């Protein structure tokens, strides 16, 4: 595997690790384990795209308060023994580690990558997870555009009910869509198709929420991508 490919896998695992709540909790305590020989996640996340997911993003407070307001009984001493992914048990016959323990599978393959043992990684399932990650990004873009368009329709067709809540939702969706496209610029290549599909979904939701027939709306989305993303634009 080339250095470039190795970097791509590091990026993948950096994003994957931060998408698992239990992993985010464990991350807070990982660096305390170096004295016992355990590998840290820091080297995996350092200076790789996606590492910012641990900072300055909604939900990153989990690193400061991993158990939430309700508290929990988790103690750092619970990790004093070698981590699970360092001493993983063999899965049952006919089953893979990926099938029986995804959490452990992530760390085990991350360790293999760090050690340069590329012939031992679970390449097939890693590819599947990479493709699944791309599909999640596309779904998120579609869902956020649908919400944005629906609120802009409500703003335009229900002027007497305009509220700060609506304008806040519009602004938040623009911000999240912008961040998503900044992280994955190629999602913009088919943006008009996504907008068209998002408009269909938005019309259905608009009809349900307002009681106004979707037949009164245009056949195609009345807003351009530039207007959808323009913080200064609200339809009249």
PDB file of C-alpha atoms in Angstrom:
ATOM      1  CA  UNK A   1       0.000   0.000   0.000  1.00  0.00           C
ATOM      2  CA  UNK A   2       1.361   3.412  -0.910  1.00  0.00           C
ATOM      3  CA  UNK A   3       1.917   6.246   1.542  1.00  0.00           C
ATOM      4  CA  UNK A   4      -0.993   8.092  -0.055  1.00  0.00           C
ATOM      5  CA  UNK A   5      -3.322   5.147   0.491  1.00  0.00           C
ATOM      6  CA  UNK A   6      -2.158   4.791   4.047  1.00  0.00           C
ATOM      7  CA  UNK A   7      -3.013   8.440   4.625  1.00  0.00           C
ATOM      8  CA  UNK A   8      -6.472   7.888   3.189  1.00  0.00           C
ATOM      9  CA  UNK A   9      -7.070   5.012   5.565  1.00  0.00           C
ATOM     10  CA  UNK A  10      -5.865   7.134   8.481  1.00  0.00           C
ATOM     11  CA  UNK A  11      -8.361   9.808   7.523  1.00  0.00           C
ATOM     12  CA  UNK A  12     -11.103   7.192   7.268  1.00  0.00           C
ATOM     13  CA  UNK A  13     -10.414   5.803  10.717  1.00  0.00           C
ATOM     14  CA  UNK A  14     -10.102   9.293  12.190  1.00  0.00           C
ATOM     15  CA  UNK A  15     -13.634  10.051  11.007  1.00  0.00           C
ATOM     16  CA  UNK A  16     -14.942   6.607  11.884  1.00  0.00           C
ATOM     17  CA  UNK A  17     -13.559   6.677  15.411  1.00  0.00           C
ATOM     18  CA  UNK A  18     -15.200  10.003  16.166  1.00  0.00           C
ATOM     19  CA  UNK A  19     -18.564   8.714  14.917  1.00  0.00           C
ATOM     20  CA  UNK A  20     -18.745   6.054  17.642  1.00  0.00           C
ATOM     21  CA  UNK A  21     -19.854   7.587  20.984  1.00  0.00           C
ATOM     22  CA  UNK A  22     -18.029   5.034  23.106  1.00  0.00           C
ATOM     23  CA  UNK A  23     -14.825   5.713  21.185  1.00  0.00           C
ATOM     24  CA  UNK A  24     -15.122   9.436  21.809  1.00  0.00           C
ATOM     25  CA  UNK A  25     -15.467   8.699  25.528  1.00  0.00           C
ATOM     26  CA  UNK A  26     -12.440   6.422  25.502  1.00  0.00           C
ATOM     27  CA  UNK A  27     -10.382   8.963  23.581  1.00  0.00           C
ATOM     28  CA  UNK A  28     -10.328  11.259  26.623  1.00  0.00           C
ATOM     29  CA  UNK A  29      -8.379   8.688  28.588  1.00  0.00           C
ATOM     30  CA  UNK A  30      -6.214   7.097  25.903  1.00  0.00           C
ATOM     31  CA  UNK A  31      -3.102   9.189  26.440  1.00  0.00           C
ATOM     32  CA  UNK A  32      -2.916   8.060  30.069  1.00  0.00           C
ATOM     33  CA  UNK A  33      -2.273   4.521  28.891  1.00  0.00           C
ATOM     34  CA  UNK A  34       1.075   5.033  27.167  1.00  0.00           C
ATOM     35  CA  UNK A  35       2.977   3.862  30.229  1.00  0.00           C
ATOM     36  CA  UNK A  36       1.359   0.438  29.872  1.00  0.00           C
ATOM     37  CA  UNK A  37       2.327   0.187  26.208  1.00  0.00           C
ATOM     38  CA  UNK A  38      -1.131   0.895  24.815  1.00  0.00           C
ATOM     39  CA  UNK A  39      -1.241   2.795  21.535  1.00  0.00           C
ATOM     40  CA  UNK A  40      -2.948   6.152  21.548  1.00  0.00           C
ATOM     41  CA  UNK A  41      -5.511   7.509  19.130  1.00  0.00           C
ATOM     42  CA  UNK A  42      -3.674  10.852  19.105  1.00  0.00           C
ATOM     43  CA  UNK A  43      -1.145   9.700  16.510  1.00  0.00           C
ATOM     44  CA  UNK A  44      -3.976   8.575  14.264  1.00  0.00           C
ATOM     45  CA  UNK A  45      -5.868  11.858  14.452  1.00  0.00           C
ATOM     46  CA  UNK A  46      -2.988  14.300  14.534  1.00  0.00           C
ATOM     47  CA  UNK A  47      -2.575  16.457  11.423  1.00  0.00           C
ATOM     48  CA  UNK A  48      -5.139  14.523   9.370  1.00  0.00           C
ATOM     49  CA  UNK A  49      -8.282  15.918   7.753  1.00  0.00           C
ATOM     50  CA  UNK A  50     -11.229  15.033   9.944  1.00  0.00           C
ATOM     51  CA  UNK A  51      -9.366  15.534  13.210  1.00  0.00           C
ATOM     52  CA  UNK A  52     -11.262  18.791  13.648  1.00  0.00           C
ATOM     53  CA  UNK A  53     -14.312  16.666  14.379  1.00  0.00           C
ATOM     54  CA  UNK A  54     -12.996  16.514  17.928  1.00  0.00           C
ATOM     55  CA  UNK A  55     -12.970  20.289  18.245  1.00  0.00           C
ATOM     56  CA  UNK A  56     -15.224  23.242  17.610  1.00  0.00           C
ATOM     57  CA  UNK A  57     -18.116  21.111  16.374  1.00  0.00           C
ATOM     58  CA  UNK A  58     -21.531  20.390  17.847  1.00  0.00           C
ATOM     59  CA  UNK A  59     -21.213  17.453  20.198  1.00  0.00           C
ATOM     60  CA  UNK A  60     -17.499  17.913  20.819  1.00  0.00           C
ATOM     61  CA  UNK A  61     -18.353  18.696  24.460  1.00  0.00           C
ATOM     62  CA  UNK A  62     -18.502  14.927  24.868  1.00  0.00           C
ATOM     63  CA  UNK A  63     -14.750  15.099  25.271  1.00  0.00           C
ATOM     64  CA  UNK A  64     -15.126  17.390  28.259  1.00  0.00           C
ATOM     65  CA  UNK A  65     -18.288  15.758  29.624  1.00  0.00           C
ATOM     66  CA  UNK A  66     -18.419  12.342  27.988  1.00  0.00           C
ATOM     67  CA  UNK A  67     -21.186  11.000  30.190  1.00  0.00           C
ATOM     68  CA  UNK A  68     -23.541  13.936  29.683  1.00  0.00           C
ATOM     69  CA  UNK A  69     -25.481  15.718  32.403  1.00  0.00           C
ATOM     70  CA  UNK A  70     -26.691  12.501  33.947  1.00  0.00           C
ATOM     71  CA  UNK A  71     -23.182  11.425  34.928  1.00  0.00           C
ATOM     72  CA  UNK A  72     -21.874   7.858  34.841  1.00  0.00           C
ATOM     73  CA  UNK A  73     -19.766   5.391  36.761  1.00  0.00           C
ATOM     74  CA  UNK A  74     -16.946   5.220  34.216  1.00  0.00           C
ATOM     75  CA  UNK A  75     -13.490   5.665  35.737  1.00  0.00           C
ATOM     76  CA  UNK A  76     -10.103   6.000  33.988  1.00  0.00           C
ATOM     77  CA  UNK A  77      -8.819   3.089  36.076  1.00  0.00           C
ATOM     78  CA  UNK A  78     -11.197   0.858  34.136  1.00  0.00           C
ATOM     79  CA  UNK A  79      -8.781   1.131  31.219  1.00  0.00           C
ATOM     80  CA  UNK A  80      -5.739   0.056  33.230  1.00  0.00           C
ATOM     81  CA  UNK A  81      -5.650  -3.337  31.496  1.00  0.00           C
ATOM     82  CA  UNK A  82      -4.572  -3.705  27.867  1.00  0.00           C
ATOM     83  CA  UNK A  83      -7.333  -2.342  25.630  1.00  0.00           C
ATOM     84  CA  UNK A  84      -9.808  -4.708  24.042  1.00  0.00           C
ATOM     85  CA  UNK A  85      -8.414  -4.124  20.570  1.00  0.00           C
ATOM     86  CA  UNK A  86      -4.940  -5.113  21.750  1.00  0.00           C
ATOM     87  CA  UNK A  87      -6.171  -8.438  23.120  1.00  0.00           C
ATOM     88  CA  UNK A  88      -9.150  -9.232  20.940  1.00  0.00           C
ATOM     89  CA  UNK A  89     -10.854 -12.575  21.154  1.00  0.00           C
ATOM     90  CA  UNK A  90     -11.409 -14.641  18.055  1.00  0.00           C
ATOM     91  CA  UNK A  91     -14.959 -14.346  16.704  1.00  0.00           C
ATOM     92  CA  UNK A  92     -17.182 -17.448  16.580  1.00  0.00           C
ATOM     93  CA  UNK A  93     -16.615 -19.818  13.637  1.00  0.00           C
ATOM     94  CA  UNK A  94     -18.089 -18.474  10.439  1.00  0.00           C
ATOM     95  CA  UNK A  95     -18.346 -14.939  11.826  1.00  0.00           C
ATOM     96  CA  UNK A  96     -15.929 -12.052  11.375  1.00  0.00           C
ATOM     97  CA  UNK A  97     -14.887  -9.530  13.990  1.00  0.00           C
ATOM     98  CA  UNK A  98     -16.656  -6.896  11.882  1.00  0.00           C
ATOM     99  CA  UNK A  99     -19.930  -8.815  12.287  1.00  0.00           C
ATOM    100  CA  UNK A 100     -19.743  -9.455  16.013  1.00  0.00           C
ATOM    101  CA  UNK A 101     -18.012  -6.359  17.439  1.00  0.00           C
ATOM    102  CA  UNK A 102     -17.763  -3.288  15.219  1.00  0.00           C
ATOM    103  CA  UNK A 103     -16.196  -1.184  17.997  1.00  0.00           C
ATOM    104  CA  UNK A 104     -13.374  -3.678  18.449  1.00  0.00           C
ATOM    105  CA  UNK A 105     -13.005  -4.126  14.682  1.00  0.00           C
ATOM    106  CA  UNK A 106     -12.340  -0.400  14.232  1.00  0.00           C
ATOM    107  CA  UNK A 107      -9.534  -0.298  16.778  1.00  0.00           C
ATOM    108  CA  UNK A 108      -8.022  -3.582  15.698  1.00  0.00           C
ATOM    109  CA  UNK A 109      -7.737  -2.459  12.079  1.00  0.00           C
ATOM    110  CA  UNK A 110      -6.512   0.961  13.189  1.00  0.00           C
ATOM    111  CA  UNK A 111      -3.721  -0.791  15.090  1.00  0.00           C
ATOM    112  CA  UNK A 112      -2.829  -2.851  12.014  1.00  0.00           C
ATOM    113  CA  UNK A 113      -2.592   0.321   9.934  1.00  0.00           C
ATOM    114  CA  UNK A 114      -0.400   2.061  12.499  1.00  0.00           C
ATOM    115  CA  UNK A 115       1.922  -0.942  12.539  1.00  0.00           C
ATOM    116  CA  UNK A 116       2.083  -1.083   8.742  1.00  0.00           C
ATOM    117  CA  UNK A 117       0.552  -4.575   8.625  1.00  0.00           C
ATOM    118  CA  UNK A 118      -1.478  -3.741   5.533  1.00  0.00           C
ATOM    119  CA  UNK A 119      -1.876  -7.324   4.308  1.00  0.00           C
ATOM    120  CA  UNK A 120      -3.808  -8.171   7.493  1.00  0.00           C
ATOM    121  CA  UNK A 121      -6.412  -5.416   7.391  1.00  0.00           C
ATOM    122  CA  UNK A 122     -10.052  -6.205   6.653  1.00  0.00           C
ATOM    123  CA  UNK A 123      -9.939  -4.481   3.278  1.00  0.00           C
ATOM    124  CA  UNK A 124     -13.371  -5.596   2.039  1.00  0.00           C
ATOM    125  CA  UNK A 125     -15.241  -4.202   5.031  1.00  0.00           C
ATOM    126  CA  UNK A 126     -13.101  -1.067   5.132  1.00  0.00           C
ATOM    127  CA  UNK A 127     -14.114  -0.377   1.529  1.00  0.00           C
ATOM    128  CA  UNK A 128     -17.748  -0.980   2.473  1.00  0.00           C
ATOM    129  CA  UNK A 129     -17.488   1.489   5.356  1.00  0.00           C
ATOM    130  CA  UNK A 130     -15.842   4.102   3.127  1.00  0.00           C
ATOM    131  CA  UNK A 131     -18.663   3.827   0.603  1.00  0.00           C
ATOM    132  CA  UNK A 132     -21.234   3.927   3.390  1.00  0.00           C
ATOM    133  CA  UNK A 133     -19.609   7.086   4.726  1.00  0.00           C
ATOM    134  CA  UNK A 134     -19.980   8.729   1.301  1.00  0.00           C
ATOM    135  CA  UNK A 135     -23.637   7.707   1.138  1.00  0.00           C
ATOM    136  CA  UNK A 136     -24.231   9.217   4.570  1.00  0.00           C
ATOM    137  CA  UNK A 137     -22.793  12.517   3.364  1.00  0.00           C
ATOM    138  CA  UNK A 138     -25.098  12.494   0.333  1.00  0.00           C
ATOM    139  CA  UNK A 139     -28.119  11.710   2.489  1.00  0.00           C
ATOM    140  CA  UNK A 140     -27.192  14.491   4.901  1.00  0.00           C
ATOM    141  CA  UNK A 141     -26.900  16.983   2.042  1.00  0.00           C
ATOM    142  CA  UNK A 142     -30.306  15.918   0.684  1.00  0.00           C
ATOM    143  CA  UNK A 143     -31.986  16.093   4.094  1.00  0.00           C
ATOM    144  CA  UNK A 144     -30.550  19.502   4.948  1.00  0.00           C
ATOM    145  CA  UNK A 145     -31.507  20.957   1.560  1.00  0.00           C
ATOM    146  CA  UNK A 146     -35.054  19.623   1.991  1.00  0.00           C
ATOM    147  CA  UNK A 147     -35.349  21.271   5.415  1.00  0.00           C
ATOM    148  CA  UNK A 148     -33.878  24.528   4.102  1.00  0.00           C
ATOM    149  CA  UNK A 149     -36.196  24.659   1.075  1.00  0.00           C
ATOM    150  CA  UNK A 150     -39.255  23.787   3.161  1.00  0.00           C
ATOM    151  CA  UNK A 151     -38.602  26.635   5.609  1.00  0.00           C
ATOM    152  CA  UNK A 152     -37.991  29.060   2.763  1.00  0.00           C
ATOM    153  CA  UNK A 153     -41.336  28.029   1.259  1.00  0.00           C
ATOM    154  CA  UNK A 154     -43.011  28.606   4.610  1.00  0.00           C
ATOM    155  CA  UNK A 155     -41.316  31.998   4.846  1.00  0.00           C
ATOM    156  CA  UNK A 156     -42.554  32.945   1.388  1.00  0.00           C
ATOM    157  CA  UNK A 157     -46.090  31.542   1.529  1.00  0.00           C
ATOM    158  CA  UNK A 158     -46.915  32.281   5.177  1.00  0.00           C
ATOM    159  CA  UNK A 159     -45.661  35.854   5.677  1.00  0.00           C
ATOM    160  CA  UNK A 160     -47.948  36.427   8.656  1.00  0.00           C
ATOM    161  CA  UNK A 161     -46.371  33.546  10.541  1.00  0.00           C
ATOM    162  CA  UNK A 162     -42.725  34.409   9.981  1.00  0.00           C
ATOM    163  CA  UNK A 163     -40.653  33.951  13.095  1.00  0.00           C
ATOM    164  CA  UNK A 164     -37.133  34.111  14.418  1.00  0.00           C
ATOM    165  CA  UNK A 165     -37.275  30.329  14.720  1.00  0.00           C
ATOM    166  CA  UNK A 166     -37.766  29.972  10.973  1.00  0.00           C
ATOM    167  CA  UNK A 167     -34.962  32.368  10.113  1.00  0.00           C
ATOM    168  CA  UNK A 168     -32.679  30.607  12.609  1.00  0.00           C
ATOM    169  CA  UNK A 169     -33.420  27.233  11.027  1.00  0.00           C
ATOM    170  CA  UNK A 170     -32.705  28.647   7.570  1.00  0.00           C
ATOM    171  CA  UNK A 171     -29.396  30.094   8.760  1.00  0.00           C
ATOM    172  CA  UNK A 172     -28.373  26.916  10.561  1.00  0.00           C
ATOM    173  CA  UNK A 173     -29.070  24.746   7.528  1.00  0.00           C
ATOM    174  CA  UNK A 174     -27.043  27.063   5.321  1.00  0.00           C
ATOM    175  CA  UNK A 175     -24.143  26.828   7.741  1.00  0.00           C
ATOM    176  CA  UNK A 176     -24.265  23.037   7.961  1.00  0.00           C
ATOM    177  CA  UNK A 177     -24.616  22.617   4.189  1.00  0.00           C
ATOM    178  CA  UNK A 178     -21.682  24.974   3.663  1.00  0.00           C
ATOM    179  CA  UNK A 179     -19.534  22.985   6.096  1.00  0.00           C
ATOM    180  CA  UNK A 180     -20.510  19.724   4.437  1.00  0.00           C
ATOM    181  CA  UNK A 181     -19.586  21.019   0.982  1.00  0.00           C
ATOM    182  CA  UNK A 182     -16.337  22.454   2.305  1.00  0.00           C
ATOM    183  CA  UNK A 183     -15.364  19.047   3.693  1.00  0.00           C
ATOM    184  CA  UNK A 184     -16.562  17.187   0.578  1.00  0.00           C
ATOM    185  CA  UNK A 185     -16.496  19.587  -2.410  1.00  0.00           C
ATOM    186  CA  UNK A 186     -17.353  16.828  -4.887  1.00  0.00           C
ATOM    187  CA  UNK A 187     -20.865  16.673  -3.414  1.00  0.00           C
ATOM    188  CA  UNK A 188     -21.517  19.907  -5.277  1.00  0.00           C
ATOM    189  CA  UNK A 189     -21.089  18.300  -8.699  1.00  0.00           C
ATOM    190  CA  UNK A 190     -24.698  17.063  -8.795  1.00  0.00           C
ATOM    191  CA  UNK A 191     -26.141  19.762  -6.571  1.00  0.00           C
ATOM    192  CA  UNK A 192     -28.954  20.696  -8.976  1.00  0.00           C
ATOM    193  CA  UNK A 193     -30.217  17.111  -8.954  1.00  0.00           C
ATOM    194  CA  UNK A 194     -30.102  17.015  -5.164  1.00  0.00           C
ATOM    195  CA  UNK A 195     -31.961  20.344  -4.991  1.00  0.00           C
ATOM    196  CA  UNK A 196     -34.653  19.027  -7.342  1.00  0.00           C
ATOM    197  CA  UNK A 197     -35.171  15.933  -5.206  1.00  0.00           C
ATOM    198  CA  UNK A 198     -35.003  17.989  -2.029  1.00  0.00           C
ATOM    199  CA  UNK A 199     -37.712  20.293  -3.392  1.00  0.00           C
ATOM    200  CA  UNK A 200     -40.061  17.346  -3.945  1.00  0.00           C
ATOM    201  CA  UNK A 201     -39.555  16.232  -0.342  1.00  0.00           C
ATOM    202  CA  UNK A 202     -39.905  19.823   0.901  1.00  0.00           C
ATOM    203  CA  UNK A 203     -43.242  20.257  -0.888  1.00  0.00           C
ATOM    204  CA  UNK A 204     -44.685  17.168   0.792  1.00  0.00           C
ATOM    205  CA  UNK A 205     -43.534  18.345   4.211  1.00  0.00           C
ATOM    206  CA  UNK A 206     -44.780  21.879   3.501  1.00  0.00           C
ATOM    207  CA  UNK A 207     -48.265  20.594   2.683  1.00  0.00           C
ATOM    208  CA  UNK A 208     -48.415  18.505   5.861  1.00  0.00           C
ATOM    209  CA  UNK A 209     -47.222  21.314   8.138  1.00  0.00           C
ATOM    210  CA  UNK A 210     -49.166  24.210   6.630  1.00  0.00           C
ATOM    211  CA  UNK A 211     -52.279  22.636   5.169  1.00  0.00           C
ATOM    212  CA  UNK A 212     -51.557  24.490   1.921  1.00  0.00           C
ATOM    213  CA  UNK A 213     -51.807  22.259  -1.139  1.00  0.00           C
ATOM    214  CA  UNK A 214     -48.496  21.457  -2.758  1.00  0.00           C
ATOM    215  CA  UNK A 215     -50.255  22.060  -6.078  1.00  0.00           C
ATOM    216  CA  UNK A 216     -50.053  25.798  -5.381  1.00  0.00           C
ATOM    217  CA  UNK A 217     -46.259  25.596  -5.434  1.00  0.00           C
ATOM    218  CA  UNK A 218     -44.044  25.751  -8.534  1.00  0.00           C
ATOM    219  CA  UNK A 219     -43.216  22.564 -10.399  1.00  0.00           C
ATOM    220  CA  UNK A 220     -39.498  23.126  -9.879  1.00  0.00           C
ATOM    221  CA  UNK A 221     -37.529  24.689  -7.054  1.00  0.00           C
ATOM    222  CA  UNK A 222     -37.945  28.484  -7.268  1.00  0.00           C
ATOM    223  CA  UNK A 223     -34.603  29.116  -5.563  1.00  0.00           C
ATOM    224  CA  UNK A 224     -31.169  28.787  -7.115  1.00  0.00           C
ATOM    225  CA  UNK A 225     -28.311  27.188  -5.231  1.00  0.00           C
ATOM    226  CA  UNK A 226     -26.778  30.635  -4.810  1.00  0.00           C
ATOM    227  CA  UNK A 227     -30.002  31.939  -3.265  1.00  0.00           C
ATOM    228  CA  UNK A 228     -30.312  28.925  -1.007  1.00  0.00           C
ATOM    229  CA  UNK A 229     -26.829  29.583   0.356  1.00  0.00           C
ATOM    230  CA  UNK A 230     -27.088  33.402   0.518  1.00  0.00           C
ATOM    231  CA  UNK A 231     -27.443  34.464   4.161  1.00  0.00           C
ATOM    232  CA  UNK A 232     -28.877  37.769   3.005  1.00  0.00           C
ATOM    233  CA  UNK A 233     -31.631  36.207   0.914  1.00  0.00           C
ATOM    234  CA  UNK A 234     -35.138  35.433   2.130  1.00  0.00           C
ATOM    235  CA  UNK A 235     -37.975  35.039  -0.385  1.00  0.00           C
ATOM    236  CA  UNK A 236     -40.792  37.572  -0.332  1.00  0.00           C
TER     237      UNK A 236
END
